């Protein structure tokens, strides 16, 4: 069993009585005093098996100091165990022994921390700037570092839309972001800018009814009626009158969903609808158009004399336009007599006299 698995409960036994440990997000964090910084790193390497050095950096905690953090990892038995060692140095004496003798990979991490935060690592073999130019002044990651770029260039939100077109328009109060000093106090324009205009002091307004009475109504305006919150607005009737005028409500009738609302109930004398069939409409198909009724079989068996009247009806206009021709002699009736090929038509009375033809 690795000694790492006994933490954080055994932190005081492993790292000393002043060590404080906690385990969260799969990372074991141990805080040790400045005097135990090097010894805590050696314990992590030799006893806990944290032979892999990951990174080292710092955090500026205002009012507390610089918190130095070193992240190391144990990779025994194909299992990753993370350990974060921390210690805190004050702002006034930002100095800490170098960890290069324990973890050689901490060399350039300590150079970066020295450059960005100003923490000095004693016994470091080559504590020189790593990223910034040689003539750079200050430590950029400190909370008190002045953002010189914001002093040389105005804040993007210094002007609102429309302010540049109307110089006489009132401007909103310009806010400086954290870390940006007043350009008249720091920077190339120090002491050359006019002082910022003072905002006019606001007179305190009277509260409640006293403030309302102090207002002067405009000429011709009606007198404003003051009402409290409990009285309500002028359009609301008093509570006593509303109680007296309100009639008692009848008991509410409960109706099921199938019965519908009270307004949907049919009148008492209305006939009840017939019960609907459970079959669907397509179970009883009907033709789209009604066909004319078919005549009986006896009416359709007609003699040759009762032929369709359509030819006669068509011949009526021709008979009315021309004189009537004499009727042909009737053929003798007998067994050899052929049936009439043309249907007979009923003669019509014509007022025009017949002056020709055989007798």
mmCIF file of C-alpha atoms in Angstrom:
data_model
loop_
_atom_site.group_PDB
_atom_site.id
_atom_site.type_symbol
_atom_site.label_atom_id
_atom_site.label_comp_id
_atom_site.label_asym_id
_atom_site.label_seq_id
_atom_site.Cartn_x
_atom_site.Cartn_y
_atom_site.Cartn_z
ATOM 1 C CA UNK A 1 0.000 0.000 0.000
ATOM 2 C CA UNK A 2 1.363 3.411 -0.964
ATOM 3 C CA UNK A 3 1.655 6.096 1.701
ATOM 4 C CA UNK A 4 -0.298 8.375 -0.640
ATOM 5 C CA UNK A 5 -3.470 6.363 0.040
ATOM 6 C CA UNK A 6 -3.356 7.307 3.757
ATOM 7 C CA UNK A 7 -3.782 10.985 2.947
ATOM 8 C CA UNK A 8 -5.331 13.413 3.706
ATOM 9 C CA UNK A 9 -6.002 11.875 7.131
ATOM 10 C CA UNK A 10 -2.302 11.274 7.859
ATOM 11 C CA UNK A 11 -1.092 14.664 6.565
ATOM 12 C CA UNK A 12 0.183 15.770 9.989
ATOM 13 C CA UNK A 13 2.130 12.538 10.343
ATOM 14 C CA UNK A 14 3.674 12.622 6.867
ATOM 15 C CA UNK A 15 4.369 16.365 6.314
ATOM 16 C CA UNK A 16 4.485 17.700 9.884
ATOM 17 C CA UNK A 17 2.125 19.027 12.511
ATOM 18 C CA UNK A 18 1.476 22.316 10.665
ATOM 19 C CA UNK A 19 0.464 20.670 7.392
ATOM 20 C CA UNK A 20 -3.177 20.893 6.288
ATOM 21 C CA UNK A 21 -4.479 18.552 3.571
ATOM 22 C CA UNK A 22 -7.726 18.052 1.647
ATOM 23 C CA UNK A 23 -8.810 15.854 -1.262
ATOM 24 C CA UNK A 24 -11.090 17.199 -3.991
ATOM 25 C CA UNK A 25 -11.506 16.668 -7.760
ATOM 26 C CA UNK A 26 -8.997 13.767 -7.717
ATOM 27 C CA UNK A 27 -6.255 16.126 -6.479
ATOM 28 C CA UNK A 28 -4.653 15.949 -3.034
ATOM 29 C CA UNK A 29 -3.766 19.470 -1.795
ATOM 30 C CA UNK A 30 -1.333 19.954 1.095
ATOM 31 C CA UNK A 31 -0.482 23.387 2.586
ATOM 32 C CA UNK A 32 2.830 23.624 4.429
ATOM 33 C CA UNK A 33 4.724 26.553 6.032
ATOM 34 C CA UNK A 34 7.607 28.270 4.244
ATOM 35 C CA UNK A 35 10.206 26.529 6.409
ATOM 36 C CA UNK A 36 8.928 23.075 5.361
ATOM 37 C CA UNK A 37 8.777 23.803 1.615
ATOM 38 C CA UNK A 38 11.908 21.890 0.546
ATOM 39 C CA UNK A 39 11.336 19.043 2.993
ATOM 40 C CA UNK A 40 7.732 18.630 1.778
ATOM 41 C CA UNK A 41 8.972 18.326 -1.813
ATOM 42 C CA UNK A 42 11.486 15.676 -0.768
ATOM 43 C CA UNK A 43 8.789 13.690 1.067
ATOM 44 C CA UNK A 44 6.569 13.824 -1.991
ATOM 45 C CA UNK A 45 9.398 12.525 -4.189
ATOM 46 C CA UNK A 46 10.885 9.869 -1.886
ATOM 47 C CA UNK A 47 7.982 8.585 0.253
ATOM 48 C CA UNK A 48 4.913 9.204 -1.898
ATOM 49 C CA UNK A 49 6.549 8.262 -5.200
ATOM 50 C CA UNK A 50 5.735 11.601 -6.913
ATOM 51 C CA UNK A 51 8.691 11.509 -9.279
ATOM 52 C CA UNK A 52 6.978 13.407 -12.107
ATOM 53 C CA UNK A 53 7.207 17.220 -11.826
ATOM 54 C CA UNK A 54 4.386 18.953 -13.705
ATOM 55 C CA UNK A 55 4.511 22.723 -13.045
ATOM 56 C CA UNK A 56 5.205 25.482 -10.509
ATOM 57 C CA UNK A 57 3.596 28.926 -10.339
ATOM 58 C CA UNK A 58 2.116 31.502 -7.944
ATOM 59 C CA UNK A 59 -1.139 33.329 -7.190
ATOM 60 C CA UNK A 60 -1.331 36.906 -5.879
ATOM 61 C CA UNK A 61 -3.715 36.960 -2.916
ATOM 62 C CA UNK A 62 -4.329 40.590 -1.826
ATOM 63 C CA UNK A 63 -3.897 40.990 1.912
ATOM 64 C CA UNK A 64 -2.360 37.504 2.268
ATOM 65 C CA UNK A 65 0.714 37.236 0.050
ATOM 66 C CA UNK A 66 1.940 35.117 -2.853
ATOM 67 C CA UNK A 67 0.793 31.506 -2.786
ATOM 68 C CA UNK A 68 3.421 29.273 -4.421
ATOM 69 C CA UNK A 69 2.040 26.038 -5.906
ATOM 70 C CA UNK A 70 3.908 22.958 -7.148
ATOM 71 C CA UNK A 71 2.056 20.124 -8.893
ATOM 72 C CA UNK A 72 3.715 16.679 -8.843
ATOM 73 C CA UNK A 73 2.372 13.245 -9.865
ATOM 74 C CA UNK A 74 2.896 9.633 -8.807
ATOM 75 C CA UNK A 75 2.696 7.059 -11.642
ATOM 76 C CA UNK A 76 3.294 3.783 -9.781
ATOM 77 C CA UNK A 77 1.379 0.629 -10.833
ATOM 78 C CA UNK A 78 -0.127 2.426 -13.822
ATOM 79 C CA UNK A 79 -2.172 4.665 -11.533
ATOM 80 C CA UNK A 80 -2.122 8.474 -11.538
ATOM 81 C CA UNK A 81 -1.962 10.114 -8.084
ATOM 82 C CA UNK A 82 -1.864 13.916 -8.084
ATOM 83 C CA UNK A 83 -0.380 16.081 -5.325
ATOM 84 C CA UNK A 84 -0.494 19.881 -5.105
ATOM 85 C CA UNK A 85 1.920 21.367 -2.562
ATOM 86 C CA UNK A 86 1.346 24.996 -1.545
ATOM 87 C CA UNK A 87 2.994 27.574 0.672
ATOM 88 C CA UNK A 88 2.468 31.332 1.170
ATOM 89 C CA UNK A 89 5.094 34.092 1.308
ATOM 90 C CA UNK A 90 4.212 37.695 2.336
ATOM 91 C CA UNK A 91 4.294 40.587 -0.133
ATOM 92 C CA UNK A 92 6.928 42.406 1.899
ATOM 93 C CA UNK A 93 9.356 39.448 1.867
ATOM 94 C CA UNK A 94 8.626 37.500 -1.315
ATOM 95 C CA UNK A 95 11.438 34.961 -1.039
ATOM 96 C CA UNK A 96 11.481 31.150 -1.101
ATOM 97 C CA UNK A 97 14.180 28.460 -1.359
ATOM 98 C CA UNK A 98 14.627 27.042 -4.842
ATOM 99 C CA UNK A 99 13.321 23.542 -5.631
ATOM 100 C CA UNK A 100 15.813 22.886 -8.441
ATOM 101 C CA UNK A 101 17.821 20.565 -6.200
ATOM 102 C CA UNK A 102 14.743 18.335 -5.691
ATOM 103 C CA UNK A 103 13.079 18.643 -9.132
ATOM 104 C CA UNK A 104 15.383 19.817 -11.916
ATOM 105 C CA UNK A 105 12.382 20.691 -14.076
ATOM 106 C CA UNK A 106 11.451 23.508 -11.701
ATOM 107 C CA UNK A 107 14.263 25.750 -13.029
ATOM 108 C CA UNK A 108 12.469 27.673 -15.764
ATOM 109 C CA UNK A 109 9.133 27.591 -13.823
ATOM 110 C CA UNK A 110 10.833 29.502 -11.002
ATOM 111 C CA UNK A 111 12.321 31.956 -13.523
ATOM 112 C CA UNK A 112 8.855 32.662 -14.914
ATOM 113 C CA UNK A 113 7.374 33.087 -11.424
ATOM 114 C CA UNK A 114 10.178 35.475 -10.482
ATOM 115 C CA UNK A 115 9.554 37.498 -13.640
ATOM 116 C CA UNK A 116 5.750 37.670 -13.434
ATOM 117 C CA UNK A 117 5.232 37.954 -9.659
ATOM 118 C CA UNK A 118 8.585 39.181 -8.296
ATOM 119 C CA UNK A 119 9.128 36.182 -6.000
ATOM 120 C CA UNK A 120 12.831 35.552 -5.434
ATOM 121 C CA UNK A 121 14.029 31.930 -5.309
ATOM 122 C CA UNK A 122 17.251 31.665 -3.356
ATOM 123 C CA UNK A 123 19.993 29.251 -4.505
ATOM 124 C CA UNK A 124 18.616 29.285 -8.058
ATOM 125 C CA UNK A 125 21.404 28.650 -10.585
ATOM 126 C CA UNK A 126 20.260 31.240 -13.173
ATOM 127 C CA UNK A 127 17.469 33.518 -11.971
ATOM 128 C CA UNK A 128 17.201 35.844 -15.023
ATOM 129 C CA UNK A 129 14.194 37.056 -17.077
ATOM 130 C CA UNK A 130 12.663 34.406 -19.298
ATOM 131 C CA UNK A 131 9.851 35.984 -21.355
ATOM 132 C CA UNK A 132 9.912 39.784 -20.968
ATOM 133 C CA UNK A 133 12.486 42.153 -22.475
ATOM 134 C CA UNK A 134 15.425 43.280 -20.391
ATOM 135 C CA UNK A 135 14.231 46.882 -19.969
ATOM 136 C CA UNK A 136 10.715 45.900 -18.823
ATOM 137 C CA UNK A 137 9.745 47.338 -15.457
ATOM 138 C CA UNK A 138 7.314 45.727 -13.047
ATOM 139 C CA UNK A 139 5.662 42.336 -12.672
ATOM 140 C CA UNK A 140 2.614 41.914 -14.970
ATOM 141 C CA UNK A 141 0.727 39.250 -12.965
ATOM 142 C CA UNK A 142 0.588 41.227 -9.738
ATOM 143 C CA UNK A 143 -2.752 42.706 -8.789
ATOM 144 C CA UNK A 144 -1.197 46.158 -8.256
ATOM 145 C CA UNK A 145 0.445 46.261 -11.708
ATOM 146 C CA UNK A 146 -0.673 49.277 -13.745
ATOM 147 C CA UNK A 147 -2.084 48.504 -17.181
ATOM 148 C CA UNK A 148 -0.058 51.023 -19.156
ATOM 149 C CA UNK A 149 -1.821 50.129 -22.406
ATOM 150 C CA UNK A 150 -5.125 51.399 -20.993
ATOM 151 C CA UNK A 151 -3.514 54.659 -19.960
ATOM 152 C CA UNK A 152 -2.049 55.307 -23.422
ATOM 153 C CA UNK A 153 -5.266 54.223 -25.200
ATOM 154 C CA UNK A 154 -8.742 55.194 -24.082
ATOM 155 C CA UNK A 155 -11.058 52.530 -22.767
ATOM 156 C CA UNK A 156 -13.281 51.239 -25.609
ATOM 157 C CA UNK A 157 -16.441 52.040 -23.649
ATOM 158 C CA UNK A 158 -15.484 55.653 -22.894
ATOM 159 C CA UNK A 159 -17.942 57.014 -25.473
ATOM 160 C CA UNK A 160 -21.493 56.073 -26.187
ATOM 161 C CA UNK A 161 -23.037 56.135 -29.677
ATOM 162 C CA UNK A 162 -23.884 59.708 -30.646
ATOM 163 C CA UNK A 163 -21.550 61.466 -28.242
ATOM 164 C CA UNK A 164 -18.949 62.285 -30.910
ATOM 165 C CA UNK A 165 -21.530 64.027 -33.142
ATOM 166 C CA UNK A 166 -22.967 66.237 -30.417
ATOM 167 C CA UNK A 167 -20.202 67.688 -28.212
ATOM 168 C CA UNK A 168 -22.722 69.606 -26.078
ATOM 169 C CA UNK A 169 -24.761 66.524 -25.220
ATOM 170 C CA UNK A 170 -24.430 65.272 -21.645
ATOM 171 C CA UNK A 171 -22.068 62.315 -21.315
ATOM 172 C CA UNK A 172 -22.362 59.401 -19.004
ATOM 173 C CA UNK A 173 -19.940 58.878 -16.180
ATOM 174 C CA UNK A 174 -16.775 57.236 -17.502
ATOM 175 C CA UNK A 175 -15.737 54.148 -15.575
ATOM 176 C CA UNK A 176 -12.131 52.980 -15.286
ATOM 177 C CA UNK A 177 -11.545 49.215 -15.247
ATOM 178 C CA UNK A 178 -9.573 47.629 -12.401
ATOM 179 C CA UNK A 179 -5.863 48.339 -12.618
ATOM 180 C CA UNK A 180 -6.202 51.512 -14.740
ATOM 181 C CA UNK A 181 -5.111 54.676 -12.902
ATOM 182 C CA UNK A 182 -6.166 58.219 -13.662
ATOM 183 C CA UNK A 183 -4.209 59.427 -16.765
ATOM 184 C CA UNK A 184 -3.561 62.697 -14.935
ATOM 185 C CA UNK A 185 -1.857 60.827 -12.064
ATOM 186 C CA UNK A 186 0.188 58.241 -13.981
ATOM 187 C CA UNK A 187 1.533 58.009 -17.514
ATOM 188 C CA UNK A 188 2.867 60.327 -20.226
ATOM 189 C CA UNK A 189 0.070 62.908 -19.678
ATOM 190 C CA UNK A 190 0.623 63.148 -15.924
ATOM 191 C CA UNK A 191 -0.260 66.642 -14.650
ATOM 192 C CA UNK A 192 -1.180 67.938 -18.135
ATOM 193 C CA UNK A 193 -4.879 67.136 -18.217
ATOM 194 C CA UNK A 194 -7.571 69.380 -16.747
ATOM 195 C CA UNK A 195 -9.282 68.078 -13.642
ATOM 196 C CA UNK A 196 -12.425 66.086 -14.145
ATOM 197 C CA UNK A 197 -15.614 68.167 -13.803
ATOM 198 C CA UNK A 198 -17.327 67.730 -10.497
ATOM 199 C CA UNK A 199 -20.809 66.324 -10.578
ATOM 200 C CA UNK A 200 -23.481 68.631 -9.169
ATOM 201 C CA UNK A 201 -24.667 67.647 -5.755
ATOM 202 C CA UNK A 202 -28.163 66.246 -5.681
ATOM 203 C CA UNK A 203 -30.583 67.769 -3.228
ATOM 204 C CA UNK A 204 -32.287 65.183 -1.072
ATOM 205 C CA UNK A 205 -35.953 64.769 -1.867
ATOM 206 C CA UNK A 206 -38.523 64.705 0.854
ATOM 207 C CA UNK A 207 -40.085 61.326 1.377
ATOM 208 C CA UNK A 208 -43.730 60.416 1.695
ATOM 209 C CA UNK A 209 -46.523 62.945 1.842
ATOM 210 C CA UNK A 210 -44.183 65.780 2.777
ATOM 211 C CA UNK A 211 -42.410 65.484 -0.560
ATOM 212 C CA UNK A 212 -45.724 65.399 -2.434
ATOM 213 C CA UNK A 213 -46.958 68.507 -0.608
ATOM 214 C CA UNK A 214 -43.751 70.386 -1.401
ATOM 215 C CA UNK A 215 -44.350 70.056 -5.123
ATOM 216 C CA UNK A 216 -45.970 73.013 -6.807
ATOM 217 C CA UNK A 217 -48.804 71.935 -9.130
ATOM 218 C CA UNK A 218 -48.864 73.484 -12.560
ATOM 219 C CA UNK A 219 -51.395 76.156 -13.373
ATOM 220 C CA UNK A 220 -54.849 74.813 -14.214
ATOM 221 C CA UNK A 221 -54.129 71.297 -13.023
ATOM 222 C CA UNK A 222 -56.768 69.670 -10.774
ATOM 223 C CA UNK A 223 -55.965 69.069 -7.175
ATOM 224 C CA UNK A 224 -54.344 65.709 -6.744
ATOM 225 C CA UNK A 225 -55.985 63.454 -4.240
ATOM 226 C CA UNK A 226 -53.667 61.621 -1.902
ATOM 227 C CA UNK A 227 -54.673 58.104 -0.994
ATOM 228 C CA UNK A 228 -52.855 55.525 1.035
ATOM 229 C CA UNK A 229 -52.061 52.029 -0.132
ATOM 230 C CA UNK A 230 -54.811 50.509 2.004
ATOM 231 C CA UNK A 231 -57.470 52.840 0.559
ATOM 232 C CA UNK A 232 -56.609 51.925 -3.027
ATOM 233 C CA UNK A 233 -57.232 54.091 -6.083
ATOM 234 C CA UNK A 234 -60.102 56.519 -6.527
ATOM 235 C CA UNK A 235 -61.936 54.135 -8.884
ATOM 236 C CA UNK A 236 -62.063 51.367 -6.312
ATOM 237 C CA UNK A 237 -65.177 51.206 -4.143
ATOM 238 C CA UNK A 238 -64.770 50.979 -0.379
ATOM 239 C CA UNK A 239 -64.597 47.522 1.044
ATOM 240 C CA UNK A 240 -67.800 47.962 3.133
ATOM 241 C CA UNK A 241 -69.930 49.018 0.155
ATOM 242 C CA UNK A 242 -68.591 46.254 -1.994
ATOM 243 C CA UNK A 243 -69.452 43.716 0.695
ATOM 244 C CA UNK A 244 -73.035 44.975 1.068
ATOM 245 C CA UNK A 245 -73.752 45.176 -2.669
ATOM 246 C CA UNK A 246 -72.331 41.759 -3.463
ATOM 247 C CA UNK A 247 -75.137 39.200 -3.630
ATOM 248 C CA UNK A 248 -74.565 35.695 -2.306
ATOM 249 C CA UNK A 249 -73.419 33.409 -5.059
ATOM 250 C CA UNK A 250 -75.380 30.206 -5.682
ATOM 251 C CA UNK A 251 -73.613 26.932 -5.056
ATOM 252 C CA UNK A 252 -71.528 25.867 -7.962
ATOM 253 C CA UNK A 253 -72.878 22.925 -9.935
ATOM 254 C CA UNK A 254 -70.477 20.169 -10.652
ATOM 255 C CA UNK A 255 -70.682 18.698 -14.151
ATOM 256 C CA UNK A 256 -68.721 15.910 -15.736
ATOM 257 C CA UNK A 257 -66.788 16.230 -18.962
ATOM 258 C CA UNK A 258 -69.394 14.283 -20.951
ATOM 259 C CA UNK A 259 -72.207 16.584 -19.776
ATOM 260 C CA UNK A 260 -70.407 19.739 -20.909
ATOM 261 C CA UNK A 261 -70.818 23.190 -19.435
ATOM 262 C CA UNK A 262 -74.106 24.604 -18.113
ATOM 263 C CA UNK A 263 -74.543 26.804 -21.209
ATOM 264 C CA UNK A 264 -74.395 23.757 -23.491
ATOM 265 C CA UNK A 265 -77.289 21.888 -21.887
ATOM 266 C CA UNK A 266 -80.306 21.463 -24.299
ATOM 267 C CA UNK A 267 -83.726 22.899 -23.398
ATOM 268 C CA UNK A 268 -86.208 20.694 -21.568
ATOM 269 C CA UNK A 269 -88.679 20.390 -24.504
ATOM 270 C CA UNK A 270 -86.011 19.551 -27.099
ATOM 271 C CA UNK A 271 -86.205 16.004 -28.508
ATOM 272 C CA UNK A 272 -83.448 13.736 -27.485
ATOM 273 C CA UNK A 273 -81.108 12.801 -30.313
ATOM 274 C CA UNK A 274 -81.086 9.214 -31.478
ATOM 275 C CA UNK A 275 -78.202 7.138 -30.248
ATOM 276 C CA UNK A 276 -75.351 7.088 -32.678
ATOM 277 C CA UNK A 277 -74.224 3.849 -34.199
ATOM 278 C CA UNK A 278 -70.863 2.532 -33.169
ATOM 279 C CA UNK A 279 -70.073 1.698 -36.794
ATOM 280 C CA UNK A 280 -67.980 4.084 -38.812
ATOM 281 C CA UNK A 281 -69.608 5.899 -41.776
ATOM 282 C CA UNK A 282 -67.676 3.841 -44.287
ATOM 283 C CA UNK A 283 -69.394 0.695 -43.015
ATOM 284 C CA UNK A 284 -72.660 1.817 -44.725
ATOM 285 C CA UNK A 285 -71.616 3.251 -48.132
ATOM 286 C CA UNK A 286 -74.050 5.254 -50.251
ATOM 287 C CA UNK A 287 -73.832 6.309 -53.924
ATOM 288 C CA UNK A 288 -72.831 9.846 -54.656
ATOM 289 C CA UNK A 289 -75.767 10.398 -57.104
ATOM 290 C CA UNK A 290 -79.332 9.058 -56.946
ATOM 291 C CA UNK A 291 -80.264 6.852 -59.986
ATOM 292 C CA UNK A 292 -83.796 7.211 -61.492
ATOM 293 C CA UNK A 293 -86.221 4.418 -60.551
ATOM 294 C CA UNK A 294 -86.466 1.546 -63.055
ATOM 295 C CA UNK A 295 -90.031 1.063 -64.572
ATOM 296 C CA UNK A 296 -91.785 -2.305 -64.116
ATOM 297 C CA UNK A 297 -91.237 -5.125 -66.615
ATOM 298 C CA UNK A 298 -94.869 -4.920 -67.963
ATOM 299 C CA UNK A 299 -94.453 -1.263 -68.995
ATOM 300 C CA UNK A 300 -91.322 -1.999 -70.974
ATOM 301 C CA UNK A 301 -93.072 -4.703 -73.149
ATOM 302 C CA UNK A 302 -94.874 -2.468 -75.622
ATOM 303 C CA UNK A 303 -96.356 -3.264 -79.060
ATOM 304 C CA UNK A 304 -94.938 -1.975 -82.370
ATOM 305 C CA UNK A 305 -97.565 0.729 -82.333
ATOM 306 C CA UNK A 306 -96.302 2.039 -78.993
ATOM 307 C CA UNK A 307 -92.896 2.911 -80.326
ATOM 308 C CA UNK A 308 -90.831 5.742 -78.862
ATOM 309 C CA UNK A 309 -92.256 9.121 -79.597
ATOM 310 C CA UNK A 310 -88.941 10.806 -80.263
ATOM 311 C CA UNK A 311 -89.168 10.485 -84.126
ATOM 312 C CA UNK A 312 -92.695 11.839 -84.106
ATOM 313 C CA UNK A 313 -91.691 14.676 -81.931
ATOM 314 C CA UNK A 314 -88.855 15.458 -84.307
ATOM 315 C CA UNK A 315 -91.210 15.351 -87.325
ATOM 316 C CA UNK A 316 -93.718 17.763 -85.858
ATOM 317 C CA UNK A 317 -91.919 20.953 -86.973
ATOM 318 C CA UNK A 318 -91.643 19.666 -90.549
ATOM 319 C CA UNK A 319 -95.346 18.798 -90.671
ATOM 320 C CA UNK A 320 -96.275 22.199 -89.468
ATOM 321 C CA UNK A 321 -94.195 23.911 -92.163
ATOM 322 C CA UNK A 322 -95.398 21.871 -95.245
ATOM 323 C CA UNK A 323 -98.904 20.844 -96.410
ATOM 324 C CA UNK A 324 -100.027 17.426 -95.315
ATOM 325 C CA UNK A 325 -99.459 14.706 -97.956
ATOM 326 C CA UNK A 326 -102.258 12.240 -98.782
ATOM 327 C CA UNK A 327 -102.157 9.080 -96.771
ATOM 328 C CA UNK A 328 -100.869 5.994 -98.589
ATOM 329 C CA UNK A 329 -103.291 3.124 -99.077
ATOM 330 C CA UNK A 330 -103.163 0.582 -96.363
ATOM 331 C CA UNK A 331 -101.509 -2.708 -97.208
ATOM 332 C CA UNK A 332 -103.696 -5.782 -97.097
ATOM 333 C CA UNK A 333 -103.517 -7.602 -93.839
ATOM 334 C CA UNK A 334 -102.648 -11.225 -94.008
ATOM 335 C CA UNK A 335 -100.201 -13.801 -92.964
ATOM 336 C CA UNK A 336 -97.655 -12.652 -95.506
ATOM 337 C CA UNK A 337 -97.990 -9.055 -94.581
ATOM 338 C CA UNK A 338 -94.688 -7.551 -93.447
ATOM 339 C CA UNK A 339 -94.612 -5.571 -90.258
ATOM 340 C CA UNK A 340 -94.635 -1.849 -90.500
ATOM 341 C CA UNK A 341 -91.178 -0.439 -90.753
ATOM 342 C CA UNK A 342 -92.140 3.042 -89.615
ATOM 343 C CA UNK A 343 -94.127 3.911 -86.533
ATOM 344 C CA UNK A 344 -97.493 5.487 -86.865
ATOM 345 C CA UNK A 345 -98.115 8.953 -85.620
ATOM 346 C CA UNK A 346 -101.353 10.459 -84.490
ATOM 347 C CA UNK A 347 -102.661 12.860 -87.202
ATOM 348 C CA UNK A 348 -103.062 16.410 -86.108
ATOM 349 C CA UNK A 349 -105.762 18.778 -87.221
ATOM 350 C CA UNK A 350 -104.414 21.319 -89.650
ATOM 351 C CA UNK A 351 -106.513 24.454 -90.368
ATOM 352 C CA UNK A 352 -105.158 24.608 -93.939
ATOM 353 C CA UNK A 353 -107.619 22.835 -96.393
ATOM 354 C CA UNK A 354 -106.330 19.889 -98.434
ATOM 355 C CA UNK A 355 -106.741 20.802 -102.104
ATOM 356 C CA UNK A 356 -104.798 18.036 -103.824
ATOM 357 C CA UNK A 357 -104.133 14.382 -103.745
ATOM 358 C CA UNK A 358 -106.005 11.211 -104.834
ATOM 359 C CA UNK A 359 -109.367 10.402 -103.422
#
